Coordinates of C-alpha atoms in Angstrom, one line a residue:
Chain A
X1 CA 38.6 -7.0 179.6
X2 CA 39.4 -10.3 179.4
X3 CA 36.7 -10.8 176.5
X4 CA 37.8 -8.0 174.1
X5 CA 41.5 -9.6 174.5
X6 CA 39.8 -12.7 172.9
X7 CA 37.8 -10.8 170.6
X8 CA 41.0 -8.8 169.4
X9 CA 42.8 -12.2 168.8
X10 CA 40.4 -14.0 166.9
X11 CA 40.0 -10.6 164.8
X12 CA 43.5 -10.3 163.9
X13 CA 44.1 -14.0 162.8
X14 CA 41.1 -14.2 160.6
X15 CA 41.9 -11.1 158.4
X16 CA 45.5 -12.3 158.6
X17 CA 44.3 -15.7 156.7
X18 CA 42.6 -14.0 154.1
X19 CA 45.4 -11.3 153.3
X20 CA 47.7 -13.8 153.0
X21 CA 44.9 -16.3 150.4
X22 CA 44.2 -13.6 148.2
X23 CA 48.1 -12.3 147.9
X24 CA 48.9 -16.3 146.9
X25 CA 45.5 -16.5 144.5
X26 CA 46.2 -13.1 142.8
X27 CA 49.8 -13.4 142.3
X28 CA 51.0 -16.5 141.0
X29 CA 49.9 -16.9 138.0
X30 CA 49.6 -13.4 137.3
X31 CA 53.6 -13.2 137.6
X32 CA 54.2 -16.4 135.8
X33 CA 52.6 -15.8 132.6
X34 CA 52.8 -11.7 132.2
X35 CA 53.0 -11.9 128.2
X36 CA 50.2 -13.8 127.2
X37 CA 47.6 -12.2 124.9
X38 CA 44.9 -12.4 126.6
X39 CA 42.9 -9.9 124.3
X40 CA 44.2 -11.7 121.2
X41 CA 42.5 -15.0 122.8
X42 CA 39.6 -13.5 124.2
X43 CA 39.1 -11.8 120.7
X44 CA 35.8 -12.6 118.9
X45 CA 37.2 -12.8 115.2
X46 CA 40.2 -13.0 113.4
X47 CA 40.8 -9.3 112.4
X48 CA 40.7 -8.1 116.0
X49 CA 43.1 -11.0 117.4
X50 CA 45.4 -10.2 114.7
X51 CA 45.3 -6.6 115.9
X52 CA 46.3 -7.6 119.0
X53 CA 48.9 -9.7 118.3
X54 CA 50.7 -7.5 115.4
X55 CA 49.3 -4.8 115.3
X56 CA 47.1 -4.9 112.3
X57 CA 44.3 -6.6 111.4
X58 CA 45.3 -7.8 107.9
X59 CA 47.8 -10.3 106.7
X60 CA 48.8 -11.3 102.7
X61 CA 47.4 -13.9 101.3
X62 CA 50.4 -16.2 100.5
X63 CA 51.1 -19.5 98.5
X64 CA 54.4 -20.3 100.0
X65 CA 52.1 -21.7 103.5
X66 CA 51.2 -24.8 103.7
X67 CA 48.3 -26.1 105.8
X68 CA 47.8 -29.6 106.3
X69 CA 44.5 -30.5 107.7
X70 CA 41.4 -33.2 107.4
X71 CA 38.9 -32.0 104.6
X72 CA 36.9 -33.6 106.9
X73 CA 37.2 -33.7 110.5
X74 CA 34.3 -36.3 111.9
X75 CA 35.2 -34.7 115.5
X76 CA 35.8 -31.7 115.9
X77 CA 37.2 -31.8 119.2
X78 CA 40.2 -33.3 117.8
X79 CA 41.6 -31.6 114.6
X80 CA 45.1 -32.2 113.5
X81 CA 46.9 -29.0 112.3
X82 CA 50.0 -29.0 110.8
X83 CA 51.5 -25.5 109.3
X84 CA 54.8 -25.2 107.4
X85 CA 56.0 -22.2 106.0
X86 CA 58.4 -22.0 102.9
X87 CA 59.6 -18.4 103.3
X88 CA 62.9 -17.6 105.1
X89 CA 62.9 -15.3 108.7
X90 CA 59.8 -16.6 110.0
X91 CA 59.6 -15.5 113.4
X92 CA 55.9 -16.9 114.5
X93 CA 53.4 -19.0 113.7
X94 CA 49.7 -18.4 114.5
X95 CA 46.4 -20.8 113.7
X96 CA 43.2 -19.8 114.0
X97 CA 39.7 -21.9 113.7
X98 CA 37.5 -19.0 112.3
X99 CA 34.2 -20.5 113.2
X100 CA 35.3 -20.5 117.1
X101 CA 33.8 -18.3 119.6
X102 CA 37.4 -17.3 120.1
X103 CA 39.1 -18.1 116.9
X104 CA 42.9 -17.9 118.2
X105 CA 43.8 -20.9 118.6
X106 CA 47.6 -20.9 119.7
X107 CA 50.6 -18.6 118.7
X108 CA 54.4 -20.2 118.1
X109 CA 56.9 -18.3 118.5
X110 CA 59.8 -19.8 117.0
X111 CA 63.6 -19.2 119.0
X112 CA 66.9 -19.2 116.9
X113 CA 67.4 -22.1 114.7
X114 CA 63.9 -23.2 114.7
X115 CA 62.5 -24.7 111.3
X116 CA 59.0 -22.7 110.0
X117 CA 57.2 -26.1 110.9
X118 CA 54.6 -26.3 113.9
X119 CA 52.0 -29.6 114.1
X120 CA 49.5 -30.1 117.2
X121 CA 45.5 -30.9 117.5
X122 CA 42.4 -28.1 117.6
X123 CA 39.2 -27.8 118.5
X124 CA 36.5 -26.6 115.9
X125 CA 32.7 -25.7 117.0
X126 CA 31.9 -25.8 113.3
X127 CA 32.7 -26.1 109.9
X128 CA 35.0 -23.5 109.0
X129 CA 38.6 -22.2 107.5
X130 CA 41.5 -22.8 109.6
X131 CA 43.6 -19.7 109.0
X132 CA 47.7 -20.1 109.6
X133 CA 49.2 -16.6 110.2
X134 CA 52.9 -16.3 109.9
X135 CA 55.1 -13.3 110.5
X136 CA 58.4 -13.5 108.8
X137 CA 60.8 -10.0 108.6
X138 CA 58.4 -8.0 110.2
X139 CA 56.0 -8.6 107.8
X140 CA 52.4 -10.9 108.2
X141 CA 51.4 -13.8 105.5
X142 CA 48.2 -15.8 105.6
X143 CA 46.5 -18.9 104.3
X144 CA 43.2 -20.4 104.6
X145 CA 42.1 -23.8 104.3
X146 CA 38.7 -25.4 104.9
X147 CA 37.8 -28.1 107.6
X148 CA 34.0 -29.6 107.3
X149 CA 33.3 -30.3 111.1
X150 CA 30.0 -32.9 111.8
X151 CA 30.2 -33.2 115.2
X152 CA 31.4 -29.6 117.1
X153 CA 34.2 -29.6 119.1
X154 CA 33.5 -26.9 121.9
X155 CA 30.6 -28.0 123.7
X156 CA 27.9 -25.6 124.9
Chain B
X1 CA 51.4 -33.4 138.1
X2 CA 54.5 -35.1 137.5
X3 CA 54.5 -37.3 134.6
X4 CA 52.3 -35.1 132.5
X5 CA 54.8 -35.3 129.5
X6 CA 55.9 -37.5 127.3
X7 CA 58.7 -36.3 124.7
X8 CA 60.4 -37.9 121.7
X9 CA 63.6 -35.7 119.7
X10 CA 64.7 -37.2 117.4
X11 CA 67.8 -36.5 114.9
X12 CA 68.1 -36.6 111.3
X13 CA 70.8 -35.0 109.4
X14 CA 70.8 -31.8 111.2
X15 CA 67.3 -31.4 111.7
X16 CA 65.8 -32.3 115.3
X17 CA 62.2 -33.5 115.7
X18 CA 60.6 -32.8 118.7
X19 CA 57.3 -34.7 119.3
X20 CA 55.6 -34.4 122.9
X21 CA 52.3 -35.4 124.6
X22 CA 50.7 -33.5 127.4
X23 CA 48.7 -34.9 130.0
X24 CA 45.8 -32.2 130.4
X25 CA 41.9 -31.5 130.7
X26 CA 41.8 -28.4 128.2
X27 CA 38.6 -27.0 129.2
X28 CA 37.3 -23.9 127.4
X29 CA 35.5 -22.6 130.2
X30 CA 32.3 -22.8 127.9
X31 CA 31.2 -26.5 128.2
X32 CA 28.7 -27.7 130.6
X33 CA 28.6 -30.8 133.2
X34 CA 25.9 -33.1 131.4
X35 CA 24.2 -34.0 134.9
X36 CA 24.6 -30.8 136.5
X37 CA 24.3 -27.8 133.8
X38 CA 26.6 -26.1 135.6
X39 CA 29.4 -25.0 133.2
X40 CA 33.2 -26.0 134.0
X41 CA 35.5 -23.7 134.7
X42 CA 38.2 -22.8 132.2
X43 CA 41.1 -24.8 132.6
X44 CA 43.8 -24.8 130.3
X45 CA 47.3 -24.9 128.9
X46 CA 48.5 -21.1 128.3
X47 CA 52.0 -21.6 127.7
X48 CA 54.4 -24.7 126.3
X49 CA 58.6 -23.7 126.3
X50 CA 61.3 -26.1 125.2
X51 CA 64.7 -24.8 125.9
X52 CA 67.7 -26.7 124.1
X53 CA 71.3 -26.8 126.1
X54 CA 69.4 -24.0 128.1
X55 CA 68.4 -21.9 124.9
X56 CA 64.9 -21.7 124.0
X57 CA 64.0 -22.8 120.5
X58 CA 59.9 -22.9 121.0
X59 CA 57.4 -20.7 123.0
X60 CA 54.0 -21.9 121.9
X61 CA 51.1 -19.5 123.7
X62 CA 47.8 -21.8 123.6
X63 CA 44.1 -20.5 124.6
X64 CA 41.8 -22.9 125.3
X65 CA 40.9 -24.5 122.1
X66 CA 43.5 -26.6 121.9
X67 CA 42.6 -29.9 122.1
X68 CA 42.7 -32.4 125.5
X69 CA 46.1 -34.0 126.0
X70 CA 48.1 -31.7 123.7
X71 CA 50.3 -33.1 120.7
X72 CA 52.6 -31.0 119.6
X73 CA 55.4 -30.9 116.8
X74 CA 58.2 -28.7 115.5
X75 CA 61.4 -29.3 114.3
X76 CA 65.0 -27.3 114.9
X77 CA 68.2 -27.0 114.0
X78 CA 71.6 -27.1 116.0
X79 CA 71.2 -30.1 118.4
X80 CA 73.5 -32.6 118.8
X81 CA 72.5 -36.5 119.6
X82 CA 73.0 -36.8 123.8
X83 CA 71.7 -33.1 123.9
X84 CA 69.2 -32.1 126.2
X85 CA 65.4 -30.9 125.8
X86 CA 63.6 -29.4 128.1
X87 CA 59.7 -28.5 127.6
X88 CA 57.3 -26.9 130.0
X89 CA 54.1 -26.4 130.2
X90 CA 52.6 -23.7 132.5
X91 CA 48.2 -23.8 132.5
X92 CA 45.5 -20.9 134.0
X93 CA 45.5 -21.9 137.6
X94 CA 49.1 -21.6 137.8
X95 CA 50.1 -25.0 137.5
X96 CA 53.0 -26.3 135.5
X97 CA 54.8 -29.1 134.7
X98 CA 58.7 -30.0 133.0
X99 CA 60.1 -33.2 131.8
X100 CA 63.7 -33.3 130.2
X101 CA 64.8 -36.0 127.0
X102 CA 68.0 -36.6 125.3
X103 CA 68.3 -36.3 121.6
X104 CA 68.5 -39.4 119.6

């Protein structure tokens, strides 16, 4: 009698522990960051991340973007990026490393009175074109500008 | 974490410049421990927001080839000199940092 009791307790406190491990593991982060793309990241090229992110897989080419990177980037791991866009009603900003397992690099979006002008640092596996997507009125622009990468960025 | 940012905004005409370092690993989940061959777990920035006066003006949604210790820079309109920036960074495992600056 005695025995079950202490069986019974133990029982009851371990599942308890776990319940309550999983609920804080699982929903956290889940609830903090509910609208990021996870598809557009985990996508494999730069059509299908577009897709996910706008819709469709294409953009116009466009003169009035203007990418600002190394020709050539000695280490890949550290690639500065700098994307400004001379159109009006530019809502977001995306770059892309098109050689990259994943090539979405990071999306902007840019709040009210934001200037079309984003700068940070990439990683590149390889020599390739670092695309800058921008949506501006609904509507998606590209430009392309190529990065010669010796040492690769993204280990492996 | 604390500490994880450091942020400059600075004013010119009407035109703010934001300019902000993040302290982070940035792993892609892809490399490998040298010694080990075991491969290290993803960790990385997946979102950055700087609010001005409460507003935001920036959400910047990162994967994980963004390089380690983030720079980032991006420029706005509207901000006063004494006005207050807040950015915040929030990463995979749930983890997230905020630092606030006055405009100069």
């Amino acid at each position: 009698m005695n025995m079950k009791r202490r069986v019974f307790l133990k029982g009851a406190l371990a599942s308890g522990t776990v319940a309550l491990a999983l609920g804080a593991g699982i929903v956290t982060p889940r609830a903090v960051l509910a609208a990021w793309p996870k598809s557009a990241f985990e996508a494999k090229s730069v059509a299908d991340a577009l897709g996910a992110l706008y819709g469709a897989g294409d953009a116009a080419a466009s003169g009035d973007i203007e990418i600002k990177a190394p020709d050539i980037a000695e280490n890949g791991a550290v690639v500065p990026v700098s994307v400004t866009a001379k159109m009006s009603g530019v809502e977001s900003i995306s770059i892309f490393a098109e050689g990259n397992n994943s090539p979405l690099t990071s999306n902007w979006k840019l709040g009210a009175g934001a200037e079309p002008y984003v700068s940070t640092r990439i990683k590149m596996a390889k020599t390739s074109n670092v695309i800058a997507v921008v949506q501006a009125n609904g509507k998606t622009f590209q430009a392309a500008k190529e990065v010669k990468v010796t040492i690769g960025g993204c280990g492996g | 974490m604390a500490n994880s940012i450091k942020m400059r905004a600075s004013l010119s005409g009407d035109v703010t410049t934001v300019k902000a370092l993040m302290k982070h690993p940035m792993e892609t989940g892809l490399r490998k421990d040298k010694k080990t061959g075991e491969t290290i777990p993803a960790h990385f920035i997946q979102e950055v927001v700087c609010e001005h006066n409460g507003k935001q003006v920036m959400l910047a949604e990162w994967g994980g080839s963004i390089s380690q210790n983030p720079y980032i820079s991006f420029m706005f309109k509207g901000a006063k000199a004494g006005d207050t920036l807040k950015l915040s960074w929030t990463d995979n495992k749930g983890e997230s940092d905020s630092a606030e600056e006055a405009v100069k």
